[in-house]
Amino acid sequence: MSGQAKAFRPEPGALTRWLILGIVGLVFLVPIVAMGEFTLRRGLEGGYDFSRWIAVFSGGLTGEYKGVLTALGNSVVLAIVTVAVMLVILVPTMILVQLKFSYLRRAMEFLCLLPITIPAIVLVVGLAPVYSVIAKMFGSGVWTLSFAYGIIVLPYAYRAIQANLSAIDVVTLSEAARSLGAGWLTVLVRVLLPNLRRGILSASFISVAVVLGEYTIAALLNRINLQTALVIVSKSDPFVAVIFALLALVFAFFLLLAIGRVGAPRRSRREPAASITAPAAVTPSGASS
C-alpha cells in the first residue's frame, strides 16, 4: 500500500510538462516569427534585408519616426510615475489593513479587483471630467496619465503583493519590532518592506508591462505614449511599427523572466550542511541539564 502511495504523483510527468510547454510556446512563437519575417521584407521587389532594423538601432530614423522614440520616453516616464504612485498608496494601505483592520480585507480586495472588470473605454468616460480639472491644476503633461494607469494596474499589483503578504506573519513581525522599541516607520521600512521585496518587485514589473502596452486611455484622452505613436506610424510605415512592437514584446518577456527569477525561492549552498541543534534544557533554577 505504501509503495502504491509512493508511486502516485499528482503533478504531470516531465514529458507532459514539456509537451504542454511546447504547444503553448508554439502558439506564441508563430505570430512573433511572422512579425519578424514581415519586418525583413523588401516590399514589392521581393527578398529580405535588415535595413529597417539597422535604421532603428543606428538612429537612422528621421521625421515622424522620431516621434516613436519620444513616445517611448513618455511611456517610460509614465511607468516610473505609475509604479511610484501605486507603491506609495497601495503598500502601506495593505499593511495597515492586514495589521489593524482585517475585517476590511474583503472590501479592499473587491475594490482593488474591480477595475479589471470595467472596460477601459468606460473608465475614460468617467475620467474625462476628472482630467479637465487635473489639466487646470497640474497641466496636460503626459505624466498625468499615471493617475489613470494607477487604477488599471491596481488588480495586478494587489494580487502580487497580497500573495507575498499572506506568506509572512506581519502581525508577529511588527509586534516583535515594536516590543524592541522600533517606531512604526522603522517597522515599515526596515522590517516589513524587506520581507515584501518579491511581491513589490513583481507588482512593479507587471505594472510596467501594463503601462507600456496601454492604448485606449491614452488615445481617448489625447496623450501620446508608445502604443498611440505606433498606430500613427503604422499608417505610413507598418514595418517600423511592427519592429517597435516586437521590441516591446521582447522587453515584456524579459520582465516576466525577471518576475519568475525574483519569485523563485533562493537555495543556499550551505543548506545541506546546516543543522539545527536543540537548546539545552533549563531547570527552574536556571542551570542547564
mmCIF file of C-alpha atoms in Angstrom:
data_model
loop_
_atom_site.group_PDB
_atom_site.id
_atom_site.type_symbol
_atom_site.label_atom_id
_atom_site.label_comp_id
_atom_site.label_asym_id
_atom_site.label_seq_id
_atom_site.Cartn_x
_atom_site.Cartn_y
_atom_site.Cartn_z
ATOM 1 C CA MET A 1 0.000 0.000 0.000
ATOM 2 C CA SER A 2 2.850 2.350 0.848
ATOM 3 C CA GLY A 3 4.516 1.538 -2.470
ATOM 4 C CA GLN A 4 1.340 2.494 -4.370
ATOM 5 C CA ALA A 5 1.026 5.734 -2.439
ATOM 6 C CA LYS A 6 4.666 6.467 -3.101
ATOM 7 C CA ALA A 7 4.250 5.903 -6.825
ATOM 8 C CA PHE A 8 1.261 8.239 -7.049
ATOM 9 C CA ARG A 9 2.279 11.626 -8.461
ATOM 10 C CA PRO A 10 -0.389 14.364 -8.512
ATOM 11 C CA GLU A 11 1.682 16.567 -10.833
ATOM 12 C CA PRO A 12 2.145 15.762 -14.545
ATOM 13 C CA GLY A 13 5.256 13.955 -15.655
ATOM 14 C CA ALA A 14 8.247 15.539 -17.330
ATOM 15 C CA LEU A 15 7.080 14.519 -20.823
ATOM 16 C CA THR A 16 3.633 16.013 -20.249
ATOM 17 C CA ARG A 17 5.084 19.260 -18.926
ATOM 18 C CA TRP A 18 7.411 19.631 -21.902
ATOM 19 C CA LEU A 19 4.558 18.813 -24.292
ATOM 20 C CA ILE A 20 2.312 21.483 -22.763
ATOM 21 C CA LEU A 21 5.177 23.980 -22.737
ATOM 22 C CA GLY A 22 5.950 23.205 -26.385
ATOM 23 C CA ILE A 23 2.330 23.658 -27.519
ATOM 24 C CA VAL A 24 1.912 26.932 -25.616
ATOM 25 C CA GLY A 25 5.293 28.169 -26.839
ATOM 26 C CA LEU A 26 4.346 27.319 -30.421
ATOM 27 C CA VAL A 27 1.101 29.270 -30.119
ATOM 28 C CA PHE A 28 3.049 32.363 -29.061
ATOM 29 C CA LEU A 29 6.057 31.778 -31.294
ATOM 30 C CA VAL A 30 4.241 31.530 -34.641
ATOM 31 C CA PRO A 31 2.844 35.110 -34.661
ATOM 32 C CA ILE A 32 6.131 36.506 -33.327
ATOM 33 C CA VAL A 33 8.091 34.774 -36.090
ATOM 34 C CA ALA A 34 5.554 36.063 -38.617
ATOM 35 C CA MET A 35 6.058 39.592 -37.324
ATOM 36 C CA GLY A 36 9.813 39.227 -37.600
ATOM 37 C CA GLU A 37 9.547 37.895 -41.154
ATOM 38 C CA PHE A 38 7.268 40.802 -42.070
ATOM 39 C CA THR A 39 9.808 43.393 -40.899
ATOM 40 C CA LEU A 40 12.516 41.846 -43.125
ATOM 41 C CA ARG A 41 10.554 42.076 -46.374
ATOM 42 C CA ARG A 42 11.865 44.442 -49.011
ATOM 43 C CA GLY A 43 8.414 45.300 -50.356
ATOM 44 C CA LEU A 44 7.257 44.760 -53.937
ATOM 45 C CA GLU A 45 10.761 43.999 -55.193
ATOM 46 C CA GLY A 46 10.919 40.853 -53.075
ATOM 47 C CA GLY A 47 13.652 39.421 -50.900
ATOM 48 C CA TYR A 48 14.708 40.195 -47.338
ATOM 49 C CA ASP A 49 17.184 42.538 -45.683
ATOM 50 C CA PHE A 50 17.935 44.089 -42.286
ATOM 51 C CA SER A 51 17.918 47.719 -43.423
ATOM 52 C CA ARG A 52 14.963 48.716 -41.244
ATOM 53 C CA TRP A 53 16.432 47.088 -38.142
ATOM 54 C CA ILE A 54 19.762 48.784 -38.807
ATOM 55 C CA ALA A 55 17.991 52.126 -39.177
ATOM 56 C CA VAL A 56 16.199 51.642 -35.858
ATOM 57 C CA PHE A 57 19.320 50.755 -33.857
ATOM 58 C CA SER A 58 21.676 53.162 -35.617
ATOM 59 C CA GLY A 59 19.445 56.209 -35.159
ATOM 60 C CA GLY A 60 18.714 56.456 -38.864
ATOM 61 C CA LEU A 61 15.035 57.189 -38.327
ATOM 62 C CA THR A 62 14.047 60.753 -39.123
ATOM 63 C CA GLY A 63 10.920 62.850 -39.285
ATOM 64 C CA GLU A 64 7.766 61.266 -37.948
ATOM 65 C CA TYR A 65 9.603 58.121 -36.848
ATOM 66 C CA LYS A 66 11.414 60.072 -34.158
ATOM 67 C CA GLY A 67 8.011 60.562 -32.576
ATOM 68 C CA VAL A 68 8.144 56.885 -31.620
ATOM 69 C CA LEU A 69 11.312 57.489 -29.610
ATOM 70 C CA THR A 70 9.684 60.480 -27.907
ATOM 71 C CA ALA A 71 6.601 58.378 -27.178
ATOM 72 C CA LEU A 72 8.833 55.631 -25.770
ATOM 73 C CA GLY A 73 10.343 58.176 -23.380
ATOM 74 C CA ASN A 74 6.815 59.255 -22.398
ATOM 75 C CA SER A 75 5.867 55.637 -21.676
ATOM 76 C CA VAL A 76 8.976 55.136 -19.546
ATOM 77 C CA VAL A 77 8.134 58.254 -17.513
ATOM 78 C CA LEU A 78 4.545 57.023 -17.174
ATOM 79 C CA ALA A 79 5.734 53.617 -15.994
ATOM 80 C CA ILE A 80 8.025 55.130 -13.339
ATOM 81 C CA VAL A 81 5.399 57.550 -12.003
ATOM 82 C CA THR A 82 2.670 54.887 -12.066
ATOM 83 C CA VAL A 83 4.788 52.434 -10.079
ATOM 84 C CA ALA A 84 5.698 55.151 -7.572
ATOM 85 C CA VAL A 85 2.058 56.212 -7.096
ATOM 86 C CA MET A 86 0.907 52.600 -6.834
ATOM 87 C CA LEU A 87 3.529 51.626 -4.246
ATOM 88 C CA VAL A 88 3.144 54.740 -2.095
ATOM 89 C CA ILE A 89 -0.630 54.330 -1.861
ATOM 90 C CA LEU A 90 -1.210 50.576 -2.066
ATOM 91 C CA VAL A 91 1.560 49.010 0.038
ATOM 92 C CA PRO A 92 1.026 50.995 3.293
ATOM 93 C CA THR A 93 -2.742 50.597 2.935
ATOM 94 C CA MET A 94 -2.494 46.823 2.536
ATOM 95 C CA ILE A 95 -0.148 46.538 5.509
ATOM 96 C CA LEU A 96 -2.460 48.689 7.650
ATOM 97 C CA VAL A 97 -5.473 46.573 6.712
ATOM 98 C CA GLN A 98 -3.520 43.391 7.482
ATOM 99 C CA LEU A 99 -2.440 44.697 10.894
ATOM 100 C CA LYS A 100 -5.344 46.708 12.251
ATOM 101 C CA PHE A 101 -8.433 46.361 10.060
ATOM 102 C CA SER A 102 -8.571 42.734 8.975
ATOM 103 C CA TYR A 103 -12.374 42.942 8.682
ATOM 104 C CA LEU A 104 -11.879 45.316 5.723
ATOM 105 C CA ARG A 105 -9.759 42.823 3.763
ATOM 106 C CA ARG A 106 -12.643 41.514 1.644
ATOM 107 C CA ALA A 107 -13.877 45.004 0.862
ATOM 108 C CA MET A 108 -10.401 46.136 -0.135
ATOM 109 C CA GLU A 109 -9.906 43.078 -2.328
ATOM 110 C CA PHE A 110 -13.196 43.799 -4.087
ATOM 111 C CA LEU A 111 -12.249 47.445 -4.707
ATOM 112 C CA CYS A 112 -8.767 46.564 -5.956
ATOM 113 C CA LEU A 113 -10.018 43.883 -8.345
ATOM 114 C CA LEU A 114 -12.955 45.960 -9.610
ATOM 115 C CA PRO A 115 -11.025 47.854 -12.346
ATOM 116 C CA ILE A 116 -10.251 44.615 -14.189
ATOM 117 C CA THR A 117 -13.990 44.092 -14.764
ATOM 118 C CA ILE A 118 -14.585 47.585 -16.192
ATOM 119 C CA PRO A 119 -13.641 48.208 -19.851
ATOM 120 C CA ALA A 120 -11.049 50.919 -20.375
ATOM 121 C CA ILE A 121 -13.389 52.930 -22.593
ATOM 122 C CA VAL A 122 -15.924 53.074 -19.742
ATOM 123 C CA LEU A 123 -13.204 54.262 -17.372
ATOM 124 C CA VAL A 124 -12.314 57.048 -19.803
ATOM 125 C CA VAL A 125 -15.920 58.292 -19.832
ATOM 126 C CA GLY A 126 -15.739 58.734 -16.077
ATOM 127 C CA LEU A 127 -12.164 60.053 -16.060
ATOM 128 C CA ALA A 128 -12.646 62.701 -18.767
ATOM 129 C CA PRO A 129 -14.317 65.271 -16.411
ATOM 130 C CA VAL A 130 -11.703 64.494 -13.763
ATOM 131 C CA TYR A 131 -8.863 65.144 -16.205
ATOM 132 C CA SER A 132 -10.316 68.509 -17.143
ATOM 133 C CA VAL A 133 -9.766 69.509 -13.506
ATOM 134 C CA ILE A 134 -6.331 67.829 -13.397
ATOM 135 C CA ALA A 135 -5.284 69.784 -16.511
ATOM 136 C CA LYS A 136 -6.126 73.057 -14.750
ATOM 137 C CA MET A 137 -4.223 72.080 -11.611
ATOM 138 C CA PHE A 138 -1.170 70.198 -12.944
ATOM 139 C CA GLY A 139 -1.201 70.911 -16.663
ATOM 140 C CA SER A 140 -1.849 68.491 -19.509
ATOM 141 C CA GLY A 141 1.520 66.710 -19.454
ATOM 142 C CA VAL A 142 1.579 63.063 -20.389
ATOM 143 C CA TRP A 143 2.720 62.112 -16.868
ATOM 144 C CA THR A 144 -0.773 62.889 -15.556
ATOM 145 C CA LEU A 145 -1.939 59.662 -17.201
ATOM 146 C CA SER A 146 -0.218 57.864 -14.320
ATOM 147 C CA PHE A 147 -3.263 58.627 -12.133
ATOM 148 C CA ALA A 148 -5.482 56.646 -14.523
ATOM 149 C CA TYR A 149 -2.858 53.958 -15.037
ATOM 150 C CA GLY A 150 -2.602 53.554 -11.280
ATOM 151 C CA ILE A 151 -6.218 52.374 -11.402
ATOM 152 C CA ILE A 152 -5.824 49.855 -14.223
ATOM 153 C CA VAL A 153 -2.683 48.266 -12.705
ATOM 154 C CA LEU A 154 -4.321 48.001 -9.288
ATOM 155 C CA PRO A 155 -5.687 44.420 -9.685
ATOM 156 C CA TYR A 156 -2.345 43.018 -10.868
ATOM 157 C CA ALA A 157 -0.310 44.841 -8.236
ATOM 158 C CA TYR A 158 -2.728 43.874 -5.463
ATOM 159 C CA ARG A 159 -2.557 40.173 -6.290
ATOM 160 C CA ALA A 160 1.240 40.164 -6.458
ATOM 161 C CA ILE A 161 1.660 41.962 -3.128
ATOM 162 C CA GLN A 162 -1.147 40.096 -1.350
ATOM 163 C CA ALA A 163 0.390 36.726 -2.243
ATOM 164 C CA ASN A 164 3.634 37.806 -0.569
ATOM 165 C CA LEU A 165 1.802 39.446 2.325
ATOM 166 C CA SER A 166 -0.140 36.264 3.099
ATOM 167 C CA ALA A 167 3.077 34.227 3.179
ATOM 168 C CA ILE A 168 4.585 36.126 6.125
ATOM 169 C CA ASP A 169 3.316 36.753 9.644
ATOM 170 C CA VAL A 170 3.009 40.531 9.520
ATOM 171 C CA VAL A 171 1.425 40.816 12.965
ATOM 172 C CA THR A 172 4.185 38.865 14.735
ATOM 173 C CA LEU A 173 6.961 40.724 12.924
ATOM 174 C CA SER A 174 5.513 44.141 13.699
ATOM 175 C CA GLU A 175 4.774 43.296 17.344
ATOM 176 C CA ALA A 176 8.289 41.929 17.837
ATOM 177 C CA ALA A 177 9.821 45.070 16.346
ATOM 178 C CA ARG A 178 7.555 47.323 18.414
ATOM 179 C CA SER A 179 8.445 45.442 21.603
ATOM 180 C CA LEU A 180 12.108 46.199 20.872
ATOM 181 C CA GLY A 181 11.381 49.924 20.682
ATOM 182 C CA ALA A 182 11.024 50.437 16.931
ATOM 183 C CA GLY A 183 8.641 53.091 15.673
ATOM 184 C CA TRP A 184 6.020 52.418 13.029
ATOM 185 C CA LEU A 185 8.131 53.988 10.289
ATOM 186 C CA THR A 186 11.059 51.759 11.234
ATOM 187 C CA VAL A 187 8.784 48.723 11.310
ATOM 188 C CA LEU A 188 7.537 49.543 7.820
ATOM 189 C CA VAL A 189 10.881 50.396 6.220
ATOM 190 C CA ARG A 190 13.305 48.022 7.955
ATOM 191 C CA VAL A 191 11.124 45.046 8.897
ATOM 192 C CA LEU A 192 8.101 44.661 6.626
ATOM 193 C CA LEU A 193 9.280 46.053 3.272
ATOM 194 C CA PRO A 194 12.376 43.774 3.070
ATOM 195 C CA ASN A 195 10.071 40.777 3.600
ATOM 196 C CA LEU A 196 7.718 42.075 0.891
ATOM 197 C CA ARG A 197 10.504 42.652 -1.616
ATOM 198 C CA ARG A 198 9.445 39.884 -4.002
ATOM 199 C CA GLY A 199 5.817 40.942 -4.083
ATOM 200 C CA ILE A 200 6.712 44.608 -4.565
ATOM 201 C CA LEU A 201 9.155 43.867 -7.392
ATOM 202 C CA SER A 202 6.651 41.573 -9.092
ATOM 203 C CA ALA A 203 3.923 44.215 -8.821
ATOM 204 C CA SER A 204 6.300 46.831 -10.221
ATOM 205 C CA PHE A 205 7.347 44.703 -13.202
ATOM 206 C CA ILE A 206 3.758 43.783 -14.051
ATOM 207 C CA SER A 207 2.718 47.440 -13.782
ATOM 208 C CA VAL A 208 5.493 48.482 -16.176
ATOM 209 C CA ALA A 209 4.376 45.845 -18.697
ATOM 210 C CA VAL A 210 0.741 47.001 -18.468
ATOM 211 C CA VAL A 211 1.658 50.671 -18.881
ATOM 212 C CA LEU A 212 3.854 50.006 -21.918
ATOM 213 C CA GLY A 213 1.001 48.127 -23.615
ATOM 214 C CA GLU A 214 -1.869 50.507 -22.818
ATOM 215 C CA TYR A 215 -3.554 52.283 -25.738
ATOM 216 C CA THR A 216 -7.244 53.061 -25.125
ATOM 217 C CA ILE A 217 -6.976 55.571 -22.286
ATOM 218 C CA ALA A 218 -4.071 57.456 -23.858
ATOM 219 C CA ALA A 219 -5.796 57.655 -27.250
ATOM 220 C CA LEU A 220 -9.148 58.860 -25.895
ATOM 221 C CA LEU A 221 -7.515 61.409 -23.582
ATOM 222 C CA ASN A 222 -5.317 62.716 -26.448
ATOM 223 C CA ARG A 223 -1.974 61.767 -24.902
ATOM 224 C CA ILE A 224 0.992 60.340 -26.784
ATOM 225 C CA ASN A 225 2.533 57.144 -25.482
ATOM 226 C CA LEU A 226 4.271 54.222 -27.193
ATOM 227 C CA GLN A 227 1.127 52.484 -28.411
ATOM 228 C CA THR A 228 -0.568 55.584 -29.814
ATOM 229 C CA ALA A 229 2.654 56.535 -31.616
ATOM 230 C CA LEU A 230 2.895 53.047 -33.119
ATOM 231 C CA VAL A 231 -0.618 53.370 -34.507
ATOM 232 C CA ILE A 232 0.276 56.711 -36.116
ATOM 233 C CA VAL A 233 3.500 55.355 -37.612
ATOM 234 C CA SER A 234 1.788 52.184 -38.865
ATOM 235 C CA LYS A 235 -0.346 54.283 -41.203
ATOM 236 C CA SER A 236 2.752 55.427 -43.119
ATOM 237 C CA ASP A 237 5.277 52.615 -42.461
ATOM 238 C CA PRO A 238 3.872 49.434 -40.899
ATOM 239 C CA PHE A 239 7.307 47.769 -40.989
ATOM 240 C CA VAL A 240 8.857 50.131 -38.442
ATOM 241 C CA ALA A 241 5.735 49.955 -36.272
ATOM 242 C CA VAL A 242 5.992 46.165 -36.127
ATOM 243 C CA ILE A 243 9.698 46.413 -35.249
ATOM 244 C CA PHE A 244 8.908 48.575 -32.216
ATOM 245 C CA ALA A 245 6.035 46.256 -31.298
ATOM 246 C CA LEU A 246 8.446 43.316 -31.373
ATOM 247 C CA LEU A 247 10.928 45.175 -29.187
ATOM 248 C CA ALA A 248 8.137 45.932 -26.708
ATOM 249 C CA LEU A 249 7.206 42.222 -26.646
ATOM 250 C CA VAL A 250 10.819 41.234 -26.017
ATOM 251 C CA PHE A 251 11.045 43.759 -23.185
ATOM 252 C CA ALA A 252 7.816 42.438 -21.613
ATOM 253 C CA PHE A 253 9.177 38.875 -21.969
ATOM 254 C CA PHE A 254 12.322 39.756 -20.046
ATOM 255 C CA LEU A 255 10.187 41.447 -17.406
ATOM 256 C CA LEU A 256 8.258 38.199 -16.936
ATOM 257 C CA LEU A 257 11.531 36.301 -16.659
ATOM 258 C CA ALA A 258 12.646 38.781 -14.011
ATOM 259 C CA ILE A 259 9.394 38.214 -12.113
ATOM 260 C CA GLY A 260 9.981 34.465 -12.171
ATOM 261 C CA ARG A 261 13.569 34.969 -11.044
ATOM 262 C CA VAL A 262 12.540 37.225 -8.174
ATOM 263 C CA GLY A 263 9.703 34.933 -7.100
ATOM 264 C CA ALA A 264 11.797 31.756 -7.155
ATOM 265 C CA PRO A 265 12.930 30.540 -3.725
ATOM 266 C CA ARG A 266 16.615 31.001 -3.042
ATOM 267 C CA ARG A 267 18.662 27.930 -2.306
ATOM 268 C CA SER A 268 21.675 28.359 -0.118
ATOM 269 C CA ARG A 269 24.785 26.403 -0.952
ATOM 270 C CA ARG A 270 25.326 25.713 2.734
ATOM 271 C CA GLU A 271 21.828 24.392 3.224
ATOM 272 C CA PRO A 272 22.799 20.660 3.311
ATOM 273 C CA ALA A 273 25.479 21.367 5.885
ATOM 274 C CA ALA A 274 23.205 23.461 8.059
ATOM 275 C CA SER A 275 21.843 21.767 11.112
ATOM 276 C CA ILE A 276 19.570 22.814 13.919
ATOM 277 C CA THR A 277 20.760 21.944 17.377
ATOM 278 C CA ALA A 278 18.243 21.597 20.138
ATOM 279 C CA PRO A 279 18.775 24.023 23.006
ATOM 280 C CA ALA A 280 19.813 22.614 26.296
ATOM 281 C CA ALA A 281 17.025 22.145 28.761
ATOM 282 C CA VAL A 282 16.931 24.705 31.502
ATOM 283 C CA THR A 283 15.871 23.786 35.014
ATOM 284 C CA PRO A 284 13.726 26.145 37.044
ATOM 285 C CA SER A 285 16.834 27.159 38.991
ATOM 286 C CA GLY A 286 18.453 28.389 35.762
ATOM 287 C CA ALA A 287 21.120 25.650 35.460
ATOM 288 C CA SER A 288 21.432 23.691 32.235
ATOM 289 C CA SER A 289 20.693 19.993 32.489
#
